[in-house]
mmCIF file of C-alpha atoms in Angstrom:
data_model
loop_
_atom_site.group_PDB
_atom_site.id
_atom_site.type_symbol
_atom_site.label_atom_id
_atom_site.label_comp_id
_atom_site.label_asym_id
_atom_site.label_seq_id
_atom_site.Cartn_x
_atom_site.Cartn_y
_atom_site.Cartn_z
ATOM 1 C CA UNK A 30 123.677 112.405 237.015
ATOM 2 C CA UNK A 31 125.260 109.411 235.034
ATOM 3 C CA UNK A 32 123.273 105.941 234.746
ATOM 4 C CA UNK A 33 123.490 103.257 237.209
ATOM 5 C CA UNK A 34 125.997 100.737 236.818
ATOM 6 C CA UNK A 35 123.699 97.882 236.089
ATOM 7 C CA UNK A 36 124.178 94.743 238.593
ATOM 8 C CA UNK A 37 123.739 92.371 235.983
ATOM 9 C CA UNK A 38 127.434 92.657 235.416
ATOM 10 C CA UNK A 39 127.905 90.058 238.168
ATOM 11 C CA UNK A 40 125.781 87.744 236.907
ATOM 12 C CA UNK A 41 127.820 88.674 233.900
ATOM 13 C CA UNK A 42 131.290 88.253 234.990
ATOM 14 C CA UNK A 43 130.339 84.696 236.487
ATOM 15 C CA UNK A 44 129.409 83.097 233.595
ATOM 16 C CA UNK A 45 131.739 84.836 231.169
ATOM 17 C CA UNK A 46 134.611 83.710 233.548
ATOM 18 C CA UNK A 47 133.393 80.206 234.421
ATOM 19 C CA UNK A 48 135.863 77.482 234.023
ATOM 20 C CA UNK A 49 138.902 80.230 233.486
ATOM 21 C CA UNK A 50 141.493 81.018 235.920
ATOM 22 C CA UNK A 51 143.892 82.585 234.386
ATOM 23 C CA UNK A 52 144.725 85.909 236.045
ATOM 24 C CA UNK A 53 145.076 88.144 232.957
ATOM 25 C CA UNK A 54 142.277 86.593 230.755
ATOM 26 C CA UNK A 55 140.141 87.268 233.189
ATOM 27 C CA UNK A 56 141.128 90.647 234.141
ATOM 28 C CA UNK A 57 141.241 91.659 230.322
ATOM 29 C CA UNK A 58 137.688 90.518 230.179
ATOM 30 C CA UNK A 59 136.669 92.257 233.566
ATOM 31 C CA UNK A 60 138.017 95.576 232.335
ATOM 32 C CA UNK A 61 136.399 94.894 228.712
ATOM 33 C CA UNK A 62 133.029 93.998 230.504
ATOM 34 C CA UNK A 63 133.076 97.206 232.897
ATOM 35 C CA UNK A 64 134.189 99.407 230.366
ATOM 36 C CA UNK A 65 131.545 98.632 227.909
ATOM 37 C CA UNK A 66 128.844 98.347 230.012
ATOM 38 C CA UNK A 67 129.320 101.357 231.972
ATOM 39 C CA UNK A 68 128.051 104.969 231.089
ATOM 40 C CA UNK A 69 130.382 107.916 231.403
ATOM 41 C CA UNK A 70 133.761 106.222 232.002
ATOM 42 C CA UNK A 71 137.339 106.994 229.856
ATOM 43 C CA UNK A 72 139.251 104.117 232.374
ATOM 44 C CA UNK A 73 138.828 100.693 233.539
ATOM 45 C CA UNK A 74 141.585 98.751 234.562
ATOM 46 C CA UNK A 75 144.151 97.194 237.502
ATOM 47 C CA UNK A 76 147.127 98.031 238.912
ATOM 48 C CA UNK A 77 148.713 94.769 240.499
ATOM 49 C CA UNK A 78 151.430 94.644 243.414
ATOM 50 C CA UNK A 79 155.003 94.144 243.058
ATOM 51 C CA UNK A 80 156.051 93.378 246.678
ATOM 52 C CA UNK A 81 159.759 93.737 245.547
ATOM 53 C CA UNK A 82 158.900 97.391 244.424
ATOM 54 C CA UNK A 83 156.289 97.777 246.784
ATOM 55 C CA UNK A 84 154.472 99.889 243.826
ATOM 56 C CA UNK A 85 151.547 98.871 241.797
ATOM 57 C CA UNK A 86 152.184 98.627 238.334
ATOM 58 C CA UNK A 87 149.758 98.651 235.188
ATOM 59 C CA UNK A 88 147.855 95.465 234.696
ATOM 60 C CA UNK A 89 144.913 94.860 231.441
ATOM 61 C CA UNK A 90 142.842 97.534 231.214
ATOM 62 C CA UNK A 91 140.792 99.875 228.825
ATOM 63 C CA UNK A 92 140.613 103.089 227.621
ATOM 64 C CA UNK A 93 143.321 106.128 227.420
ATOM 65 C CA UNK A 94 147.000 105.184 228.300
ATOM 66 C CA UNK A 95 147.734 104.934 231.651
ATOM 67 C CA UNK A 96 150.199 105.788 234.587
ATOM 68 C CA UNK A 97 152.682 102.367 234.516
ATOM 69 C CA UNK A 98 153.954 102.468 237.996
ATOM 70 C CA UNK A 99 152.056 103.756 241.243
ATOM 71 C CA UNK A 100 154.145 104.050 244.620
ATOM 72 C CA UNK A 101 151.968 102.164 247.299
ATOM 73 C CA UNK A 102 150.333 104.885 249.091
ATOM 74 C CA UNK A 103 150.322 107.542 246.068
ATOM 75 C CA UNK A 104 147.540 109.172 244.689
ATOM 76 C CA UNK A 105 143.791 107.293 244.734
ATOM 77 C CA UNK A 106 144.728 103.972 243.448
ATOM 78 C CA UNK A 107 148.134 103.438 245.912
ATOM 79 C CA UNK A 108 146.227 105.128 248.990
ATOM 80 C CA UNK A 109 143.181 102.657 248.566
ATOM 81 C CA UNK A 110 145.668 99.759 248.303
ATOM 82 C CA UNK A 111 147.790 100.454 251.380
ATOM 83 C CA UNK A 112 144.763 101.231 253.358
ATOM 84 C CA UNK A 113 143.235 98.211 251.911
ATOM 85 C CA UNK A 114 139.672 100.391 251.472
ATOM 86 C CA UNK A 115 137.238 101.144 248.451
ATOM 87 C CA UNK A 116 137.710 104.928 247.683
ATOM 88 C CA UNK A 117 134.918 106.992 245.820
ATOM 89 C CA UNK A 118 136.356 110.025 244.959
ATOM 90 C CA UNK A 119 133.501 112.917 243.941
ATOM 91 C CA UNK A 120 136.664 114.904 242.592
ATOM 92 C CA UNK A 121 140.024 113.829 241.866
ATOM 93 C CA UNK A 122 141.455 117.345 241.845
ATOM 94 C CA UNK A 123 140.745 118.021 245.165
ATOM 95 C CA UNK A 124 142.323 114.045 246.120
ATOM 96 C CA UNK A 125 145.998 114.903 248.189
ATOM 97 C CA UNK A 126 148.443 113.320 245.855
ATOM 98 C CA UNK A 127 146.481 112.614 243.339
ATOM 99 C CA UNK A 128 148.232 111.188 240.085
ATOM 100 C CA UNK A 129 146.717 112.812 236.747
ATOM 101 C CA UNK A 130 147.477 109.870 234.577
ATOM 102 C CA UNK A 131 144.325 111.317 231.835
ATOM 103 C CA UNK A 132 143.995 114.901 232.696
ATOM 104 C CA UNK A 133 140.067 114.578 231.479
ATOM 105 C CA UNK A 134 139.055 112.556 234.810
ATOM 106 C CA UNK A 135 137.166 113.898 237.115
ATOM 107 C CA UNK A 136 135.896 111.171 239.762
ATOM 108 C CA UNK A 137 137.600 107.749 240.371
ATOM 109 C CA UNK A 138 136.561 104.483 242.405
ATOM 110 C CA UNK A 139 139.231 102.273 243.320
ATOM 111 C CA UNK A 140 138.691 98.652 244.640
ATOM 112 C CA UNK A 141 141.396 97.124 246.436
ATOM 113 C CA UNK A 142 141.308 93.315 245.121
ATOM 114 C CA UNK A 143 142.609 90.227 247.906
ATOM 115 C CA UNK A 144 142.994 86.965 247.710
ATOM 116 C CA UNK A 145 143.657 84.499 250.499
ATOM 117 C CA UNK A 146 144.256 87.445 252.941
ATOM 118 C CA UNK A 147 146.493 89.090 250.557
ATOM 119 C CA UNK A 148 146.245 92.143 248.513
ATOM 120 C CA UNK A 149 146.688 91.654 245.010
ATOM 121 C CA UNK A 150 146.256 95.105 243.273
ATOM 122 C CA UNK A 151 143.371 97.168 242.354
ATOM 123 C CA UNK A 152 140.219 97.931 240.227
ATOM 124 C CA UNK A 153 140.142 101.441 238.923
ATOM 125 C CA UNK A 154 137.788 103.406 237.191
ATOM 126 C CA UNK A 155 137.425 107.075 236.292
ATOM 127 C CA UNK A 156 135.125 109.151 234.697
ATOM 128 C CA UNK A 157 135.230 112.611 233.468
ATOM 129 C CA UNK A 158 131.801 113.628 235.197
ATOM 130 C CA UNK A 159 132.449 114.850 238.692
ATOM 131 C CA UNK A 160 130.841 112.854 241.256
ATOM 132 C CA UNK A 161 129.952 109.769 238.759
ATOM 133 C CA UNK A 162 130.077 107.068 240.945
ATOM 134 C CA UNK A 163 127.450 107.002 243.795
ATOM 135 C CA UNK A 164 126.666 104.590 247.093
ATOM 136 C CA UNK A 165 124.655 102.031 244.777
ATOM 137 C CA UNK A 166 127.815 101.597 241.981
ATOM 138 C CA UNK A 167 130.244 101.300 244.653
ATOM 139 C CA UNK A 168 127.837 98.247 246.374
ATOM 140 C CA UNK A 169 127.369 96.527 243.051
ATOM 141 C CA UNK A 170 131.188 96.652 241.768
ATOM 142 C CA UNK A 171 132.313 95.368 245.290
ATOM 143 C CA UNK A 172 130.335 92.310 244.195
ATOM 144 C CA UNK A 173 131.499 92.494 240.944
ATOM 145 C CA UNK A 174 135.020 92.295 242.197
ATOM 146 C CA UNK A 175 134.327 89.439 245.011
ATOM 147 C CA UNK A 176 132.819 87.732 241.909
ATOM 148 C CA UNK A 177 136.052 87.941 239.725
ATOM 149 C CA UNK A 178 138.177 87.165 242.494
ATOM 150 C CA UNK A 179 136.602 83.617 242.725
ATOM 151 C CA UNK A 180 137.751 83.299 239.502
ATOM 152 C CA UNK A 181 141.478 83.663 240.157
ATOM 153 C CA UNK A 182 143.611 80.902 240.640
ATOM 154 C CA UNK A 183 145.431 81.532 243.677
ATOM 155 C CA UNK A 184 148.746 80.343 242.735
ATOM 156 C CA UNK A 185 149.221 83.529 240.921
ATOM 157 C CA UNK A 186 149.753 85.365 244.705
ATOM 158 C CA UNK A 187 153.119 83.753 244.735
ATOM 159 C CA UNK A 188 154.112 84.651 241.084
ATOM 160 C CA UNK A 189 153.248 87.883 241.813
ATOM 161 C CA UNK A 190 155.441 88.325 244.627
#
């Protein structure tokens, strides 16, 4: 069983954010902060909506390359978006759909992230340990993404879309 994802990464976000609102400092530094501080991932990233599209495409992230475009409703990332729901997924083999972006992941979380009542994309994170992420990681990075969120400035929903 992997470590715990640590909840001092809220605490951490918060202040490492404070005073910025820029949309992809802060999600570079998100993704940089998740990715180093948590065991047993190869992904951290977001996917962010293009209503026009109506896809998700690749936002700042780390790790392996990634998948650029995502079809709402495809594979674990578009599926947690359009059902606006946090998906833990023990095994991403056995997901319907799912898109094999890095062929060495195993289990995947996805976060959908909103804003004033509107989706804005989502946080993803893999691993290539089955079953990596458990109850307690999935509590403490949905407070690590309510955290970040705050830290948006919502007049990016509207350049977005």
């Amino acid at each position: 069983m992997s470590e715990p994802i640590n909840s001092i990464i809220v605490e951490q976000i918060d202040a490492l954010l404070f005073n910025e609102t820029n949309l992809i400092a802060n999600l570079s530094n998100a993704s940089a902060l998740l990715y180093s501080e948590t065991k047993d991932v190869n992904w951290c990233g977001f996917y962010l909506f293009d209503s026009k599209k109506d896809e998700l495409f690749l936002g700042p992230f780390q790790g392996n390359v990634a998948c650029m475009h995502i079809k709402n409703g495809s594979g674990v990332c578009g599926t947690a978006f359009k059902e606006n729901k946090v998906l833990r997924v023990e095994n991403v083999h056995e997901f319907p759909g799912h898109i094999a972006c890095d062929s060495a992941s195993n289990s995947e979380i996805v976060l959908p992230l909103m804003m004033d009542n509107q989706l804005l994309g989502v946080l993803d994170i893999d691993s290539p340990i089955l079953n990596r992420f458990s109850e307690d990681d999935e509590a403490t990075l949905i407070k690590f993404r309510d955290a970040l969120v705050k830290h948006i400035d919502s007049s990016v929903l509207s350049a977005l879309n």
